[in-house]
Each structure stands twice: as structure tokens, then as C-alpha cells.
Amino acid sequence: MRIGLLTGGGDCPGLNAAIRGVVKHALGEYGHSVIGFRNGWKGVAQGDVQPLGRSDIRNVLPVGGTLLGTARFHPHSEDGGMDAVLGTLEAERIDALVCIGGDGTVHAASKVAEAGVPMIAIPKTIDNDVVGTDLSIGFHTAVNIATDAIDRLHTTAESHNRVMVVEVMGRHAGWIAVNAGIAGGAEVVLAPERPFDIERVVKFLRHRHRAHASFSIVVVAEGAVPAEGTAMDFTQKLGRFGEIVAGSVGEAVANEIAQRTGFDTRLTVLGHVQRGGSPTPTDRILGSRFGVAAVDAAASGRTSVMTALRGDEVQLVPFDEVAGRVKHVPDELLRVADALA
């Protein structure tokens, strides 16, 4: 077989582990060849190919990012995109295509699969919001980075009697904010799943500072918004591609806290720091397992599926159960974050 491989959407630690898993298993177990496409779906549309061999994947496990490059490009949303993708796959004689990506890339994969292409998806996103899998590649590393940042901010916040607002990624789901907030001992966690009331936040901080502390940590997901009818006037700032402008909600929350309490309040926006650097062992192992499972699926003819971690097992989930949906933080985990404030 000739297996095509691409990484789409935002980068994250652990992508190279998945690429390595696909290439090593395809070559070593089955004798298949692997054809990489540079820069995601855009590379498929443009015919930008890179045959992948053992020398291409040597020493990539600890390296962040993706050796294939990536781009935000969805062929079903671009004029002529699907025709270009199908033309390249036919010209390159691709028997099955493995795409590594988040919810947008998986949704694009389902559209390409509907056009008759044998597709297998591997979920990756630091946001951990892909439906059907307990973990996505990159999430574990991002939580580690955010938790480390919160730990470091604790000492400077306490030294200067400040409120430190930390904005983390998470447009539609607050997995990083909630997990890093719990792990880092944040006093307040604001997530997209539950619109917040700034007056309640301020009331809590005032009480905490009067009762037993002189500093606080507030973790805000970039997609957090005030509840309707509450006192905070805020409109989310979006970039040219509809992406959230980093620091937008964090700055608004920090300003509201400072104005309403008089507390010395500072903002730290972690932004793309969460995406970079060496992946944790958990993400290296998860990427490797998903890569092996994707090749096995292609070899056995199981397509239009996504690899997924469920409990301790890697399973294959049909596209129609996952594409176009978002996995939100469960109420139980949100309640834990509140309980530990």
C-alpha cells in the first residue's frame, strides 16, 4: 500500500511521535510506503509531497511541532479544494490517507471520506475537545506547561500581594483551564462551558483577601465569556480567520478585577507557549500508539474511522460519531475546580 500522511490545524507536541509511529509500523510490519504531504490539506491540494523513510523520523520523538508542517486549510470549504485533493491522491496512487488533526481537520477528513477516499484520522489538539477520545495528542504537554506557569506565578503573586490572571488556550472547551487550574491550585477558573458573573468573582476575591490571603490566581480560558445580564460588558475580539485574539478576555477580566477591588492585578497570556517545546512521555506514547493503530486500520481496510483512547485501550471510532462535534468539560470536573477554590 501507499499510505498518505498529513498534519493539519494548529501544531502541538507529540505530532512527530505519531508520524514516527505511522512510518515505522508501515515500513517495518507491512512493507508499505508512506507519502507525507507538507502543510496539511493545503499540501494535498497543491501536490506538495515528501516520501518518508526511516532517516526522516530518526530522533524526532523529543521534538515539538511537526516535521511535515501544518496549515489551517479545509478542502471542502475552498473553491476547487476537493477536486484538487482528489486529483493529487489519484496522481500519487494513495491507497489510504492518515490525517492527524483536531476537530476541524477530522471534520475535513470525514468530507474527503464521503468522496470515496479511504481515511483514518488521529486526534490531536491541546484543547482536548475532540469527541470520542479521552485524550488527544498535545493536551497532556499543554496542561504541564500551564501548570508550571501557575506554580511560578504563585510565588511572585504572594510576594507582591497581587491577583494574577492567567489566560490559557481553549476556545470552545476549558480543558486546559480546568485541569491546570486544579493542578496549580488556582482560586478561580473561568471556562467556556459556564459563562461567568464578574461580580461573583470579585465578591469571592474580596472575601478571600479579607479572610486569609493577600494574593490570588485566576485562570481564564480564551473562550470564556460573561453570562448574559451580568455586569461585565465584553465582546470577544476575533482575528482575520475568525480566531480569538490572545489576551482579549484575560485583559478584560484583569481590568474588571482591578477596577472593582483596587487590588494590584496583572495579566499573563500563555498563548503559543502551550503549543511548543518537547512533548511529555504521555504524549509521545499516545502519538506512537495512535500511529500504529492507524496503520493497522489501513492495512485491514477499516477506514472512515478515528483512533481514540478509551480507558486504557486504543479503539477505532466511526467518523459519524465524532465529526463536527465538540467535547466539553463535564460538570463534575468543573465542580471540583469550584470546590477547591
Tab-separated table of N, CA and C in Angstrom, residues 95-173:
chain	number	residue	atom	x	y	z
A	95	ASP	N	-3.434	4.741	-1.470
A	95	ASP	CA	-4.426	3.708	-1.149
A	95	ASP	C	-5.221	4.039	0.105
A	96	ALA	N	-4.626	4.764	1.037
A	96	ALA	CA	-5.310	5.191	2.260
A	96	ALA	C	-4.608	6.442	2.770
A	97	LEU	N	-5.371	7.331	3.362
A	97	LEU	CA	-4.828	8.607	3.834
A	97	LEU	C	-5.026	8.722	5.337
A	98	VAL	N	-3.941	9.001	6.054
A	98	VAL	CA	-3.990	9.217	7.507
A	98	VAL	C	-3.809	10.703	7.771
A	99	CYS	N	-4.765	11.305	8.443
A	99	CYS	CA	-4.628	12.720	8.788
A	99	CYS	C	-4.617	12.863	10.301
A	100	ILE	N	-3.701	13.691	10.775
A	100	ILE	CA	-3.541	13.950	12.210
A	100	ILE	C	-4.008	15.374	12.456
A	101	GLY	N	-5.070	15.547	13.228
A	101	GLY	CA	-5.587	16.894	13.414
A	101	GLY	C	-6.641	16.983	14.493
A	102	GLY	N	-7.129	18.217	14.694
A	102	GLY	CA	-8.164	18.471	15.681
A	102	GLY	C	-9.547	18.337	15.078
A	103	ASP	N	-10.540	18.979	15.726
A	103	ASP	CA	-11.917	18.791	15.284
A	103	ASP	C	-12.131	19.276	13.851
A	104	GLY	N	-11.502	20.392	13.465
A	104	GLY	CA	-11.658	20.892	12.098
A	104	GLY	C	-11.053	19.968	11.070
A	105	THR	N	-9.873	19.439	11.365
A	105	THR	CA	-9.201	18.529	10.435
A	105	THR	C	-9.945	17.208	10.322
A	106	VAL	N	-10.456	16.708	11.448
A	106	VAL	CA	-11.231	15.466	11.427
A	106	VAL	C	-12.524	15.661	10.638
A	107	HIS	N	-13.141	16.827	10.791
A	107	HIS	CA	-14.355	17.125	10.021
A	107	HIS	C	-14.039	17.149	8.529
A	108	ALA	N	-12.908	17.775	8.173
A	108	ALA	CA	-12.483	17.782	6.766
A	108	ALA	C	-12.224	16.360	6.280
A	109	ALA	N	-11.626	15.536	7.130
A	109	ALA	CA	-11.360	14.140	6.765
A	109	ALA	C	-12.651	13.393	6.468
A	110	SER	N	-13.699	13.671	7.247
A	110	SER	CA	-14.974	12.999	7.012
A	110	SER	C	-15.565	13.398	5.665
A	111	LYS	N	-15.349	14.656	5.263
A	111	LYS	CA	-15.849	15.114	3.964
A	111	LYS	C	-15.078	14.452	2.823
A	112	VAL	N	-13.767	14.321	2.994
A	112	VAL	CA	-12.954	13.647	1.967
A	112	VAL	C	-13.328	12.168	1.893
A	113	ALA	N	-13.610	11.569	3.050
A	113	ALA	CA	-14.021	10.164	3.064
A	113	ALA	C	-15.339	9.967	2.319
A	114	GLU	N	-16.250	10.937	2.455
A	114	GLU	CA	-17.534	10.857	1.745
A	114	GLU	C	-17.347	10.873	0.233
A	115	ALA	N	-16.218	11.444	-0.207
A	115	ALA	CA	-15.922	11.483	-1.641
A	115	ALA	C	-15.279	10.189	-2.126
A	116	GLY	N	-15.127	9.210	-1.224
A	116	GLY	CA	-14.632	7.898	-1.625
A	116	GLY	C	-13.199	7.586	-1.264
A	117	VAL	N	-12.543	8.466	-0.515
A	117	VAL	CA	-11.144	8.233	-0.143
A	117	VAL	C	-11.081	7.435	1.159
A	118	PRO	N	-10.327	6.340	1.215
A	118	PRO	CA	-10.140	5.607	2.481
A	118	PRO	C	-9.368	6.478	3.480
A	119	MET	N	-10.015	6.848	4.576
A	119	MET	CA	-9.450	7.816	5.519
A	119	MET	C	-9.377	7.228	6.921
A	120	ILE	N	-8.278	7.550	7.607
A	120	ILE	CA	-8.142	7.277	9.042
A	120	ILE	C	-7.645	8.561	9.692
A	121	ALA	N	-8.278	8.993	10.771
A	121	ALA	CA	-7.873	10.211	11.467
A	121	ALA	C	-7.235	9.875	12.805
A	122	ILE	N	-6.300	10.725	13.196
A	122	ILE	CA	-5.662	10.649	14.518
A	122	ILE	C	-5.930	11.970	15.219
A	123	PRO	N	-6.530	11.957	16.405
A	123	PRO	CA	-6.893	13.210	17.076
A	123	PRO	C	-5.719	13.858	17.795
A	124	LYS	N	-5.518	15.146	17.502
A	124	LYS	CA	-4.527	15.919	18.230
A	124	LYS	C	-5.093	17.312	18.460
A	125	THR	N	-4.948	17.813	19.613
A	125	THR	CA	-5.257	19.209	19.930
A	125	THR	C	-4.946	19.443	21.394
A	126	ILE	N	-4.289	20.546	21.685
A	126	ILE	CA	-4.025	20.848	23.089
A	126	ILE	C	-5.325	21.149	23.824
A	127	ASP	N	-6.384	21.506	23.088
A	127	ASP	CA	-7.672	21.819	23.720
A	127	ASP	C	-8.397	20.578	24.220
A	128	ASN	N	-8.026	19.399	23.740
A	128	ASN	CA	-8.628	18.126	24.153
A	128	ASN	C	-10.138	18.075	23.900
A	129	ASP	N	-10.599	18.776	22.869
A	129	ASP	CA	-12.048	18.890	22.663
A	129	ASP	C	-12.577	18.025	21.519
A	130	VAL	N	-11.785	17.028	21.067
A	130	VAL	CA	-12.254	16.113	20.030
A	130	VAL	C	-13.142	15.056	20.681
A	131	VAL	N	-14.363	14.940	20.185
A	131	VAL	CA	-15.313	13.968	20.717
A	131	VAL	C	-14.847	12.547	20.403
A	132	GLY	N	-15.101	11.622	21.319
A	132	GLY	CA	-14.851	10.208	21.067
A	132	GLY	C	-13.587	9.653	21.668
A	133	THR	N	-12.673	10.534	22.108
A	133	THR	CA	-11.417	10.067	22.704
A	133	THR	C	-11.212	10.738	24.057
A	134	ASP	N	-10.703	9.967	25.019
A	134	ASP	CA	-10.437	10.531	26.344
A	134	ASP	C	-9.321	11.564	26.286
A	135	LEU	N	-8.321	11.309	25.440
A	135	LEU	CA	-7.180	12.215	25.305
A	135	LEU	C	-6.858	12.444	23.837
A	136	SER	N	-6.440	13.648	23.519
A	136	SER	CA	-5.898	13.965	22.204
A	136	SER	C	-4.416	14.295	22.358
A	137	ILE	N	-3.634	14.026	21.331
A	137	ILE	CA	-2.206	14.328	21.367
A	137	ILE	C	-1.999	15.816	21.633
A	138	GLY	N	-1.096	16.141	22.534
A	138	GLY	CA	-0.744	17.521	22.820
A	138	GLY	C	-1.349	18.082	24.086
A	139	PHE	N	-2.472	17.529	24.518
A	139	PHE	CA	-3.160	18.066	25.692
A	139	PHE	C	-2.327	17.917	26.961
A	140	HIS	N	-1.757	16.747	27.157
A	140	HIS	CA	-1.012	16.489	28.392
A	140	HIS	C	0.159	17.456	28.542
A	141	THR	N	0.885	17.691	27.443
A	141	THR	CA	2.016	18.621	27.494
A	141	THR	C	1.548	20.038	27.790
A	142	ALA	N	0.453	20.454	27.142
A	142	ALA	CA	-0.063	21.805	27.353
A	142	ALA	C	-0.481	22.031	28.803
A	143	VAL	N	-1.113	21.039	29.407
A	143	VAL	CA	-1.510	21.159	30.823
A	143	VAL	C	-0.269	21.251	31.710
A	144	ASN	N	0.760	20.463	31.386
A	144	ASN	CA	2.005	20.545	32.156
A	144	ASN	C	2.615	21.938	32.081
A	145	ILE	N	2.636	22.509	30.874
A	145	ILE	CA	3.207	23.848	30.696
A	145	ILE	C	2.400	24.885	31.466
A	146	ALA	N	1.068	24.810	31.358
A	146	ALA	CA	0.210	25.770	32.053
A	146	ALA	C	0.324	25.626	33.568
A	147	THR	N	0.402	24.390	34.040
A	147	THR	CA	0.532	24.165	35.480
A	147	THR	C	1.852	24.716	35.997
A	148	ASP	N	2.921	24.493	35.246
A	148	ASP	CA	4.228	25.034	35.636
A	148	ASP	C	4.186	26.559	35.703
A	149	ALA	N	3.507	27.180	34.744
A	149	ALA	CA	3.392	28.646	34.754
A	149	ALA	C	2.627	29.128	35.981
A	150	ILE	N	1.542	28.437	36.318
A	150	ILE	CA	0.760	28.818	37.501
A	150	ILE	C	1.594	28.658	38.770
A	151	ASP	N	2.349	27.565	38.850
A	151	ASP	CA	3.234	27.369	40.008
A	151	ASP	C	4.206	28.546	40.155
A	152	ARG	N	4.769	28.979	39.046
A	152	ARG	CA	5.733	30.083	39.086
A	152	ARG	C	5.058	31.404	39.454
A	153	LEU	N	3.830	31.592	38.969
A	153	LEU	CA	3.117	32.838	39.265
A	153	LEU	C	2.682	32.912	40.724
A	154	HIS	N	2.481	31.766	41.353
A	154	HIS	CA	2.120	31.757	42.774
A	154	HIS	C	3.143	32.513	43.611
A	155	THR	N	4.424	32.257	43.377
A	155	THR	CA	5.447	32.850	44.240
A	155	THR	C	5.544	34.357	44.063
A	156	THR	N	5.439	34.817	42.819
A	156	THR	CA	5.527	36.272	42.609
A	156	THR	C	4.246	36.960	43.045
A	157	ALA	N	3.096	36.277	42.886
A	157	ALA	CA	1.827	36.858	43.340
A	157	ALA	C	1.834	37.047	44.853
A	158	GLU	N	2.311	36.028	45.567
A	158	GLU	CA	2.335	36.108	47.029
A	158	GLU	C	3.347	37.138	47.508
A	159	SER	N	4.469	37.240	46.811
A	159	SER	CA	5.499	38.198	47.211
A	159	SER	C	5.019	39.638	47.103
A	160	HIS	N	4.167	39.917	46.091
A	160	HIS	CA	3.740	41.293	45.838
A	160	HIS	C	2.279	41.540	46.198
A	161	ASN	N	1.624	40.550	46.823
A	161	ASN	CA	0.207	40.698	47.199
A	161	ASN	C	-0.661	41.059	45.991
A	162	ARG	N	-0.537	40.293	44.935
A	162	ARG	CA	-1.236	40.595	43.698
A	162	ARG	C	-2.278	39.532	43.334
A	163	VAL	N	-3.190	39.934	42.470
A	163	VAL	CA	-4.046	38.990	41.760
A	163	VAL	C	-3.410	38.763	40.392
A	164	MET	N	-3.113	37.513	40.090
A	164	MET	CA	-2.524	37.174	38.802
A	164	MET	C	-3.578	36.477	37.944
A	165	VAL	N	-3.911	37.077	36.816
A	165	VAL	CA	-4.837	36.474	35.863
A	165	VAL	C	-4.007	35.772	34.789
A	166	VAL	N	-4.282	34.486	34.576
A	166	VAL	CA	-3.540	33.682	33.605
A	166	VAL	C	-4.505	33.238	32.514
A	167	GLU	N	-4.273	33.687	31.279
A	167	GLU	CA	-5.121	33.237	30.174
A	167	GLU	C	-4.459	32.070	29.466
A	168	VAL	N	-5.227	30.993	29.303
A	168	VAL	CA	-4.749	29.805	28.597
A	168	VAL	C	-5.627	29.573	27.372
A	169	MET	N	-5.184	28.681	26.487
A	169	MET	CA	-5.969	28.391	25.289
A	169	MET	C	-7.192	27.540	25.625
A	170	GLY	N	-8.131	27.539	24.695
A	170	GLY	CA	-9.385	26.817	24.883
A	170	GLY	C	-10.543	27.663	24.408
A	171	ARG	N	-10.818	27.602	23.103
A	171	ARG	CA	-11.866	28.471	22.539
A	171	ARG	C	-13.262	27.964	22.871
A	172	HIS	N	-13.492	26.677	22.624
A	172	HIS	CA	-14.833	26.121	22.816
A	172	HIS	C	-14.952	25.292	24.081
A	173	ALA	N	-13.826	24.865	24.629
A	173	ALA	CA	-13.843	23.999	25.807
A	173	ALA	C	-12.687	24.372	26.737
